[in-house]
Coordinates of C-alpha atoms in Angstrom, one line a residue:
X1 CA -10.9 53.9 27.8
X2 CA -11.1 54.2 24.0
X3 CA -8.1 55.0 22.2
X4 CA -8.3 58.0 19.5
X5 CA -7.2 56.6 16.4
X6 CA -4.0 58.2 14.8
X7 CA -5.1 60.4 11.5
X8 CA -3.0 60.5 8.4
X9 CA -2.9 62.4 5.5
X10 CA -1.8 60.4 2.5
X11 CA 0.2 62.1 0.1
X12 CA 3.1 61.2 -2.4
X13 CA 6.4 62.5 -1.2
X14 CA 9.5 62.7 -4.0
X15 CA 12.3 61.3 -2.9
X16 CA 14.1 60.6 -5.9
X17 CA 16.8 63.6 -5.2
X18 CA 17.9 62.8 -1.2
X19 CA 18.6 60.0 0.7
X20 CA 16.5 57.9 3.3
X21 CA 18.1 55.8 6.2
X22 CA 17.1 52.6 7.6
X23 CA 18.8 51.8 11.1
X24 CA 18.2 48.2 11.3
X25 CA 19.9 44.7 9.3
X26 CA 17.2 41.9 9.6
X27 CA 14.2 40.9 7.6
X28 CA 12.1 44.0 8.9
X29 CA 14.5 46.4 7.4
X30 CA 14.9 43.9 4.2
X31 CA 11.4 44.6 3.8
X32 CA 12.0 48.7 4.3
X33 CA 14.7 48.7 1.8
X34 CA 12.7 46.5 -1.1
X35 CA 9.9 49.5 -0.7
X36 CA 13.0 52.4 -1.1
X37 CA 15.2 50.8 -3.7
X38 CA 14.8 53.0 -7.0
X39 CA 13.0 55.7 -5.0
X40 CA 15.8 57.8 -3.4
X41 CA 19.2 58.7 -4.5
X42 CA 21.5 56.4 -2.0
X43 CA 20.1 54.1 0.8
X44 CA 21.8 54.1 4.1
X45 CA 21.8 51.1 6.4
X46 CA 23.3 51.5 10.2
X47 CA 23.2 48.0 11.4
X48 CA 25.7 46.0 13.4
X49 CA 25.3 42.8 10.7
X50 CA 23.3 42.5 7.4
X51 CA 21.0 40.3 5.3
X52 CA 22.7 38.9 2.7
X53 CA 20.3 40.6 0.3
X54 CA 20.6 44.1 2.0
X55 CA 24.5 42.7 1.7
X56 CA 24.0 42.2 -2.1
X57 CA 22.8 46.0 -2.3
X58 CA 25.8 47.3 -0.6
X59 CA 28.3 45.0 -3.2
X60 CA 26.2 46.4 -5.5
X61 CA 26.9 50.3 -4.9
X62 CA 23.2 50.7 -4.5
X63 CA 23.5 51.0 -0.6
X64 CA 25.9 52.8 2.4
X65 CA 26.4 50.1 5.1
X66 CA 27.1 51.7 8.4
X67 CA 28.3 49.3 10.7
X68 CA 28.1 49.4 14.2
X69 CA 25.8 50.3 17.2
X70 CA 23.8 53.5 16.8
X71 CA 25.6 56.1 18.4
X72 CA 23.1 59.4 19.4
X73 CA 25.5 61.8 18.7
X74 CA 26.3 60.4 14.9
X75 CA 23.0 60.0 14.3
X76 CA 21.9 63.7 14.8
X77 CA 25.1 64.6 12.1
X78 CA 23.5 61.8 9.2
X79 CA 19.7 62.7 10.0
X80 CA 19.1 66.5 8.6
X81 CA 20.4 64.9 5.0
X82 CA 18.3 62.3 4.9
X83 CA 14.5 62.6 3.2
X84 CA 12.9 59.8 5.7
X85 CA 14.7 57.7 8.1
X86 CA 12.8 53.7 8.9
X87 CA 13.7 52.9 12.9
X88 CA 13.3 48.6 11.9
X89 CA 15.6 46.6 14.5
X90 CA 13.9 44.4 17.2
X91 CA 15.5 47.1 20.3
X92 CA 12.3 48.8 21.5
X93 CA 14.9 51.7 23.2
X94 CA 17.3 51.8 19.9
X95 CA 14.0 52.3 17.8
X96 CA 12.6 55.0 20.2
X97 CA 16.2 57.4 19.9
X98 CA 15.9 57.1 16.6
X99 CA 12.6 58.2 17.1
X100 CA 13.0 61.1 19.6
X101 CA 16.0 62.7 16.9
X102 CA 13.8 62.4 13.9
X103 CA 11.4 64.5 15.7
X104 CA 13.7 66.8 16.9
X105 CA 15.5 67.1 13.8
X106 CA 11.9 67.3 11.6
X107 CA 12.8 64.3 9.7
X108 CA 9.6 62.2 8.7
X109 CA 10.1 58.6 10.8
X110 CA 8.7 55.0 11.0
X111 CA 9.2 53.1 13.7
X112 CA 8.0 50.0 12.6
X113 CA 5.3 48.3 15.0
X114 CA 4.8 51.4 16.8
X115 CA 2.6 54.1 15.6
X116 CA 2.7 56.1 18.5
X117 CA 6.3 57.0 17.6
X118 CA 6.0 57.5 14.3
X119 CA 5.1 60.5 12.3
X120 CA 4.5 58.4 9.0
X121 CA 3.5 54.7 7.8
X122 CA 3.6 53.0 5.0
X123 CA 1.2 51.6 2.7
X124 CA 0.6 48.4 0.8
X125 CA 1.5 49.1 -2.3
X126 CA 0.1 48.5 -5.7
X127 CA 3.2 49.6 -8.8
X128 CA 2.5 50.0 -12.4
X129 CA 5.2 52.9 -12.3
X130 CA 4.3 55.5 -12.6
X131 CA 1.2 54.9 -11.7
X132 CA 1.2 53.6 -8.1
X133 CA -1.7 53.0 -6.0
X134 CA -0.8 53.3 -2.3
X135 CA -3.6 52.0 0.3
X136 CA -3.4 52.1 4.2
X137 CA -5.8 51.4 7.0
X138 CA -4.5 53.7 9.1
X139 CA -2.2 51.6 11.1
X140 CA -5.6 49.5 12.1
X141 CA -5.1 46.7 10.3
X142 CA -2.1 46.1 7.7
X143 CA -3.6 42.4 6.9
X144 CA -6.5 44.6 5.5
X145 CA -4.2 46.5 3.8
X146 CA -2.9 43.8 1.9
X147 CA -6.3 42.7 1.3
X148 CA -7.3 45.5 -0.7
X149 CA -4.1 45.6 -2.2
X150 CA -4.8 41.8 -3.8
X151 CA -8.2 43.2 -5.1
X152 CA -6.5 46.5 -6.8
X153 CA -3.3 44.4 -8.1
X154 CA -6.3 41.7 -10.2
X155 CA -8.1 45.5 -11.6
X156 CA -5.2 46.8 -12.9
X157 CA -3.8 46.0 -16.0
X158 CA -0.4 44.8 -15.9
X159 CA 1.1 47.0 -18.4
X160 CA -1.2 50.2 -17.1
X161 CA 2.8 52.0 -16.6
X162 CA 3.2 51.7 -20.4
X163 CA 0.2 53.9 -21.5
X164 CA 0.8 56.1 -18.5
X165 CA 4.3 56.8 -19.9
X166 CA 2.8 57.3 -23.2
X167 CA 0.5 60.0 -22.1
X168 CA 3.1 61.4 -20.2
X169 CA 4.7 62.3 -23.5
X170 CA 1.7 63.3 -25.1
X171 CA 1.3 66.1 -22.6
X172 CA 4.0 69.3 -23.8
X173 CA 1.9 68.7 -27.7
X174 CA -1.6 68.5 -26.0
X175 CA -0.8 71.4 -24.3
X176 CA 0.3 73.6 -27.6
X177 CA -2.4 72.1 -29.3
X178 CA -5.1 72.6 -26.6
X179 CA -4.1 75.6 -24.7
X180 CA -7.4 75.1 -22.4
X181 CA -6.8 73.0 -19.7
X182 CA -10.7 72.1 -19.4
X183 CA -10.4 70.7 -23.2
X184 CA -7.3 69.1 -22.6
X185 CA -8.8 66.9 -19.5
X186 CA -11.8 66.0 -21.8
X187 CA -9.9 64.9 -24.5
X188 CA -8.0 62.4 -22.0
X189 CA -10.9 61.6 -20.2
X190 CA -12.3 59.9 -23.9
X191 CA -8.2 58.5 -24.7
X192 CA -8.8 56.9 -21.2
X193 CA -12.4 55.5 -22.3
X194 CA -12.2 54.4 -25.6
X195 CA -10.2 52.4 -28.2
X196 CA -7.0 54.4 -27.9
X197 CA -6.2 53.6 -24.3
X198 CA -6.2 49.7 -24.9
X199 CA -3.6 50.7 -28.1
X200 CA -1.3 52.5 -25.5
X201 CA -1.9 49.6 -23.0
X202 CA -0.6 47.2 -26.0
X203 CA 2.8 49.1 -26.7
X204 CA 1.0 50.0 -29.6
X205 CA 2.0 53.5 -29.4
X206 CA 1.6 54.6 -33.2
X207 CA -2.4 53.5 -32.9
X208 CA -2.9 55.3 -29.3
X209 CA -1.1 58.5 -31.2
X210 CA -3.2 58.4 -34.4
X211 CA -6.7 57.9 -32.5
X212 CA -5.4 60.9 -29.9
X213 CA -4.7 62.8 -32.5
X214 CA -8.6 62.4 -34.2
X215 CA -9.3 63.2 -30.5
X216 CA -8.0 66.2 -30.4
X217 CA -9.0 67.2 -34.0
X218 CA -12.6 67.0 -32.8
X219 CA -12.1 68.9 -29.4
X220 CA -10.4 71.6 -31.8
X221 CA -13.3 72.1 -34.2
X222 CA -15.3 72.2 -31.1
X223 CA -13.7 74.9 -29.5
X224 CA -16.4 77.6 -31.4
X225 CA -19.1 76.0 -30.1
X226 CA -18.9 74.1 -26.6
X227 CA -21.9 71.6 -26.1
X228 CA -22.2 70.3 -22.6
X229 CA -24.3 67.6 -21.6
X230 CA -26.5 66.6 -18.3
X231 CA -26.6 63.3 -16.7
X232 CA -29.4 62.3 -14.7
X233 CA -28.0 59.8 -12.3
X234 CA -29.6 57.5 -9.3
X235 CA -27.5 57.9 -6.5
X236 CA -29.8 54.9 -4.7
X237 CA -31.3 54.7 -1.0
X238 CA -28.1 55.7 0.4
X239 CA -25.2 53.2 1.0
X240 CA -22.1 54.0 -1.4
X241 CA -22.0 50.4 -2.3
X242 CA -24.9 50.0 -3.9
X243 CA -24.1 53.0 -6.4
X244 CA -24.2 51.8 -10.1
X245 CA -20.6 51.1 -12.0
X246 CA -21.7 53.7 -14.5
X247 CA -22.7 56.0 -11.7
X248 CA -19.7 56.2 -10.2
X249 CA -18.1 56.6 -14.1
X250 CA -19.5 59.9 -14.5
X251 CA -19.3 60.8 -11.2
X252 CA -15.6 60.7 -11.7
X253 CA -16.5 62.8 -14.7
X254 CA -18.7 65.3 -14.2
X255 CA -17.6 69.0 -14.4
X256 CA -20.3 69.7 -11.9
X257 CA -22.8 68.0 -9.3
X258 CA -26.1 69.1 -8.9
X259 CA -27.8 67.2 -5.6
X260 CA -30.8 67.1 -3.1
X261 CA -30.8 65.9 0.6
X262 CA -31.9 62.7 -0.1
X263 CA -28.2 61.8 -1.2
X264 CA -25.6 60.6 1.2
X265 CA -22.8 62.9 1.9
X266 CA -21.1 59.0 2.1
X267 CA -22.2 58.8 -2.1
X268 CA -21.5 62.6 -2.0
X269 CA -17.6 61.3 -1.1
X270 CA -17.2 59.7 -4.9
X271 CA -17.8 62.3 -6.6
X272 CA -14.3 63.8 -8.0
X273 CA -12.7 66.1 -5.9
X274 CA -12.8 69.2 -8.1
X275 CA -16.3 69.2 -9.4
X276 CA -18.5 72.4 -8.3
X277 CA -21.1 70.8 -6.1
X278 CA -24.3 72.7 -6.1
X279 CA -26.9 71.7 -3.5
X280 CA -30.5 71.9 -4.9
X281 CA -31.8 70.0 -2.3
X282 CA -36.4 70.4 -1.4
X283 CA -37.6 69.3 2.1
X284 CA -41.0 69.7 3.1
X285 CA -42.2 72.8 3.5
X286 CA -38.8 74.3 2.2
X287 CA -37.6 74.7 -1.4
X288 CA -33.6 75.8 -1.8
X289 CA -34.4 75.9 -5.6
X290 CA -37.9 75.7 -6.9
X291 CA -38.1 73.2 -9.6
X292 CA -37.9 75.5 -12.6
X293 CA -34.5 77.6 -10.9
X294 CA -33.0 73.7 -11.1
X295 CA -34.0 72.8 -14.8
X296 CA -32.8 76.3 -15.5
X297 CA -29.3 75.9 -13.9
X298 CA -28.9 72.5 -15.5
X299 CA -29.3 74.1 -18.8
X300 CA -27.1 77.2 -18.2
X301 CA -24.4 74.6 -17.4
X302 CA -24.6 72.6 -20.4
X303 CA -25.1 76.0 -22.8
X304 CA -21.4 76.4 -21.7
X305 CA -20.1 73.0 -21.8
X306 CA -20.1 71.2 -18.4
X307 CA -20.8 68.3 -17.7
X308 CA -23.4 68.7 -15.6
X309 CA -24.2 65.3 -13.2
X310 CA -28.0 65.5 -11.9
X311 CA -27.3 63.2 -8.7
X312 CA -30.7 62.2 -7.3
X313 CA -31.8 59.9 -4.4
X314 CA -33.3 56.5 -5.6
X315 CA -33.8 56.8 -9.0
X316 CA -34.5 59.6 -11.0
X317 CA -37.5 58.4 -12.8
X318 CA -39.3 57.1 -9.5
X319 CA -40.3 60.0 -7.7
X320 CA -37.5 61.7 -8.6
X321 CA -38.8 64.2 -11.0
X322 CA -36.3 63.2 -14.2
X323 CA -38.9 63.1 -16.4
X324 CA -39.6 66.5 -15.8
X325 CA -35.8 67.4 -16.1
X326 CA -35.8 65.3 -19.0
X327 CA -38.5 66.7 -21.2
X328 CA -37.0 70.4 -20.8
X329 CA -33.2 69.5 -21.4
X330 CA -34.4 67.6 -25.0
X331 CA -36.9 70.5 -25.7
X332 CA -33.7 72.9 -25.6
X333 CA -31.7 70.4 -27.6
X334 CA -29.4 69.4 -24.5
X335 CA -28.1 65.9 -24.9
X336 CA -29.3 64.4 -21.7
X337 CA -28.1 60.5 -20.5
X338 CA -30.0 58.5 -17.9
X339 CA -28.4 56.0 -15.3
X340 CA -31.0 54.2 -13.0
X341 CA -30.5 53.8 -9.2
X342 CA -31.6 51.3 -7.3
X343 CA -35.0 52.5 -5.7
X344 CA -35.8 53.3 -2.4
X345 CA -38.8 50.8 -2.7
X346 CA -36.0 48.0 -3.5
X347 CA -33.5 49.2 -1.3
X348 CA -35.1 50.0 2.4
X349 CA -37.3 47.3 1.6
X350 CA -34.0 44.5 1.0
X351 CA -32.0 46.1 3.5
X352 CA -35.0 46.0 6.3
X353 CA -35.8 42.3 4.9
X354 CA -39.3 42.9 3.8
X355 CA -39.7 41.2 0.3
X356 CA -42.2 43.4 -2.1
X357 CA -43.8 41.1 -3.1
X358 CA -44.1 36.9 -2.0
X359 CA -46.1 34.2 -3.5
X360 CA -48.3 33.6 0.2
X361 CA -49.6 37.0 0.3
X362 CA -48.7 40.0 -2.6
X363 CA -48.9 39.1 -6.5
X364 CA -48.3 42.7 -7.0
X365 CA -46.4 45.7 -5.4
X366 CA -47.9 49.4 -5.6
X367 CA -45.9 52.5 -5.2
X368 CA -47.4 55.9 -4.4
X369 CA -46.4 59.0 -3.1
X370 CA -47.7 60.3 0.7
X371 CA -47.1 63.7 -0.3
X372 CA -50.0 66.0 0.7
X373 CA -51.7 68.9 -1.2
X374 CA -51.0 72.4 0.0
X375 CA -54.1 72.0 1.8
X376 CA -53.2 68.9 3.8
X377 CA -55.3 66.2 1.7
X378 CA -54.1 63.0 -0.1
X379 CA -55.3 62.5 -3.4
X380 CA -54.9 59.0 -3.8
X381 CA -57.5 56.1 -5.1
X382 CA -57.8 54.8 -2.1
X383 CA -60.2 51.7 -3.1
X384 CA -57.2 50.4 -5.0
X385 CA -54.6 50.5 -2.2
X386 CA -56.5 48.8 0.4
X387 CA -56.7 45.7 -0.8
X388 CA -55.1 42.0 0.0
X389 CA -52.7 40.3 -1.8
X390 CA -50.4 43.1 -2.7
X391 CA -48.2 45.4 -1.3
X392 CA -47.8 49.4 -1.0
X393 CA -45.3 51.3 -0.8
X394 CA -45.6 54.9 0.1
X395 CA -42.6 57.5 -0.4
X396 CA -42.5 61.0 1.7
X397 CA -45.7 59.6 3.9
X398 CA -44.4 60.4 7.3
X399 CA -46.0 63.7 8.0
X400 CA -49.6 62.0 6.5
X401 CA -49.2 58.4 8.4
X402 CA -52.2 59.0 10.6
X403 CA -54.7 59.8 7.2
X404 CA -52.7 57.0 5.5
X405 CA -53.9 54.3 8.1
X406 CA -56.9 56.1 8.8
X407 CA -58.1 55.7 5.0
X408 CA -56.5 52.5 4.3
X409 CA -59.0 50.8 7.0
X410 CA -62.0 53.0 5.8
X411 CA -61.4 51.5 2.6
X412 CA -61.5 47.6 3.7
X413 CA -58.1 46.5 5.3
X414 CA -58.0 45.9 9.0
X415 CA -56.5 47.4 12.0
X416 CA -53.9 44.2 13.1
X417 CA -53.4 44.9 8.8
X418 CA -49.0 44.8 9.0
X419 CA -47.0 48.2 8.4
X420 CA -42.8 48.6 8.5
X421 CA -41.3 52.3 8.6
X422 CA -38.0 52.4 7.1
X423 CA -35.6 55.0 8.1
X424 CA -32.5 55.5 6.1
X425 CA -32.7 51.9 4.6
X426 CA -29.2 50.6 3.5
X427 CA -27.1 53.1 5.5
X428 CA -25.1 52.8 8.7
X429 CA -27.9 54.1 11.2
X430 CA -31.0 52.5 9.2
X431 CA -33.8 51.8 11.8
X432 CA -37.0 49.9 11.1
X433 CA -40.3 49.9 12.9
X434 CA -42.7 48.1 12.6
X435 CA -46.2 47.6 13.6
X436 CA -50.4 47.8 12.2
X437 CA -52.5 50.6 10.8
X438 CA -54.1 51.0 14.3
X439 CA -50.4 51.3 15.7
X440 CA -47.8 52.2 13.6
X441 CA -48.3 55.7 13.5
X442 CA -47.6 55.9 17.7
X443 CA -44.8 53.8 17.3
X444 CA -43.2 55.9 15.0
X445 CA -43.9 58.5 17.0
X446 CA -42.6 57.0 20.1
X447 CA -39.3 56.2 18.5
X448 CA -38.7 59.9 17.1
X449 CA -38.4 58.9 13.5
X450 CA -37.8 61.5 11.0
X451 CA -37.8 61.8 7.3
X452 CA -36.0 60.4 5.0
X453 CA -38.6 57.3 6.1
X454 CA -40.3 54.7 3.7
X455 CA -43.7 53.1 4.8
X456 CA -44.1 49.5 3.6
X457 CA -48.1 48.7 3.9
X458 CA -48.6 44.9 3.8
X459 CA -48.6 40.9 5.0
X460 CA -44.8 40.8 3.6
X461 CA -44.0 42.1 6.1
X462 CA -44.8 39.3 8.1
X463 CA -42.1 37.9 6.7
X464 CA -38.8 40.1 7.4
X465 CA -36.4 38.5 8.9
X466 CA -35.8 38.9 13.0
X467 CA -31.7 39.9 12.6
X468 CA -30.0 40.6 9.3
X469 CA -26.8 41.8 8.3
X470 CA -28.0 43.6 5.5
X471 CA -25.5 46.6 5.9
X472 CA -22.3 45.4 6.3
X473 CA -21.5 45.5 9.9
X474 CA -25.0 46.6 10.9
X475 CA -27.8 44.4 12.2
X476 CA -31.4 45.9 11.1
X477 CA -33.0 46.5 14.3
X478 CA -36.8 45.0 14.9
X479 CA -39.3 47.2 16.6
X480 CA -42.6 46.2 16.7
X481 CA -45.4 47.2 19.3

């Protein structure tokens, strides 16, 4: 029988004005103390003998030693003043009464080793006080935790706790000189980005003050007159790692999201938590916002100073209608930036190992669009697409597959000619199937595939490989008829 795993909220508790008890003396409850010490008022050890170091804190007046065996009755006296209370000796039925009166008593416990008692665990740990960066695992794996921890602790600048103490001070004149929040978080958003951060980082605090100040200067003169901006972003074929680093910048950014289906809720997930999120999003045959509603909202947005982030699938300028977006925005004098995505071409086609193009069999690589005319028709120059030696890649072809192969064989290529059908290439429940012009269309059928699919049309794929691990911790699955 499978387990449910425990679920956590993580949250920073302030523990500065109470006390927190650990009922335990060894090297478990060293560690415990080492994670408290500086963080609460008084620590309180109940042990029958110490560490020397948890010794050294008690000579020290930085720690009450309780000595003896934990007594029930004492312990439910000392529990309701203490903020947290860590159950860490190696006496499975001493850990669980500590347990049982923390619950009873509402006091938040760790038991260490034993989840299932506990009503909060701890995370590794990354400190630049103040700014701490807490990561957990959920109790599945704390070797994971420390992991991540060692790839945070080489990010972060060592002296990151200076400039956060100087913008700490910074924030009582901001705020008189910036009563609106919204400008306020703009004006640190570009002391975080630019030239004045790295001066805080250095201790060089009369630099970082001089170029916030011209910061804030600028926001004030442009209090009249708020100009917003829109960011047309590629959010790629789906998988959250394989999002841009200057992606995920402005997604962090961005005073508002404006998206389509074709993006993962998964890349959906980076986008900062209090951004309005506006779904846009244009299936077949149904439109949420016709074309010109979206390029209207975008500019309504920036007319009043968002931010405005343009997330698209793939990239915006393949398929993706940017240029469209991108013409109107500049045409009403609306600064617009561009960040590229990776394709869905590129991507499906890598993470189903097809190559695009190989030197046996495609010198070239075609993309088109499957998209039918009102009337059901392709217009597409079909001479050019049947040929040997290259590749094509149709986007939004599913519902036309059977004219696709139909026209493709009229035109020259045969029926045993190779086809692969992508579905949700690069995320967790990709599937690819493969198969001929004369079949692929009844395979596909067959396996229930639905859109978002990519059709690759070609002798590459000839050459995928049988397994890959090309989502981490997902094999690409073969199908073929």
């Amino acid at each position: 029988m499978t387990t449910k795993p425990f679920s956590y909220l993580p949250i920073v508790l302030r523990t500065d004005q109470r006390d927190a008890l650990v009922v335990g003396g060894g090297q478990v409850a060293v560690q415990k103390m080492r994670l408290l010490k500086g963080r609460c008022r008084m620590l309180h050890i109940w042990a029958e003998t110490l560490h020397p170091e948890l010794a050294a804190l008690v000579e020290q007046g930085q720690a009450v030693f309780w000595q003896g065996k934990v007594e029930e009755e004492a312990l439910r006296i000392i529990l309701p003043d203490m903020a947290l209370v860590f159950a860490a000796t190696d006496d499975e039925a001493v850990n669980g009464m500590v347990a049982r009166q923390a619950h009873a008593l509402r006091v938040p416990v760790c038991v260490v080793d034993a989840p299932a008692l506990s009503s909060f665990i701890t995370p590794a740990l990354v400190d630049r006080s103040p700014v701490q960066v807490a990561i957990t695992t959920g109790g599945a794996s704390p070797v994971l935790a420390r992991r991540v921890r060692q790839m945070v602790e080489a990010m972060l600048p060592a002296r990151m706790g200076e400039a956060a103490r100087f913008m700490q001070k910074q924030r009582d004149w901001l705020k008189d000189r910036l009563p609106g929040m919204k400008q306020r978080q703009r004006v640190w958003e570009f002391f975080v980005d630019g030239p004045a951060y790295e001066a805080a980082l250095a201790g060089e605090e009369e630099r970082a003050r001089s170029q916030l100040e011209q910061l804030v200067e600028a926001a004030e003169g442009e209090a009249d007159r708020p100009q917003g901006e829109v960011w047309l972003v590629g959010a790629g074929p789906g998988n959250p790692d394989w999002l841009t680093l200057a992606a995920l910048r402005l997604m962090q950014n961005a005073d508002s999201v404006l998206y389509d289906n074709l993006v993962a809720p998964e890349v959906l997930d980076r986008v900062r938590r209090d951004a309005e999120r506006v779904y846009v999003g244009k299936k077949r045959s149904h439109h949420t916002l016709p074309q010109s509603d979206i390029e209207a909202e975008m500019l309504r947005r920036a007319r009043r100073g968002e931010r405005v982030l343009r997330l698209k699938g793939g990239d915006p300028f393949v398929f993706g209608r940017g240029g469209e977006e991108m013409d109107t925005l500049l045409a009403a004098n609306v600064p617009v930036r561009v960040i590229p995505g990776i394709t869905a071409a590129n991507g499906c086609a890598a993470a189903a190992g097809i190559p695009l193009t190989h030197r046996d069999c495609a010198q070239s690589c075609v993309v088109v669009t499957g998209h039918a005319r009102a009337d059901g028709t392709l217009n597409l120059h079909w001479p050019s697409l049947a040929r040997r030696g290259q590749t094509v890649v149709i986007y939004m072809g599913l519902s036309s597959m059977a004219e696709l192969c139909q026209q493709m064989q009229a035109h020259g290529l045969p029926e045993s000619w190779p086809v692969a059908v992508v579905y949700r290439g690069s995320c967790a429940d990709q599937r690819c199937v493969t198969g001929t012009l004369g079949t692929i269309a009844g395979n596909v059928r067959r396996q229930g595939l639905q859109s978002p699919v990519l059709i690759i049309v070609g002798e590459v794929v000839h050459h995928r490989g049988e397994v890959m691990q090309a989502v981490p911790g997902h094999s690409t699955l073969k199908e073929s008829a």
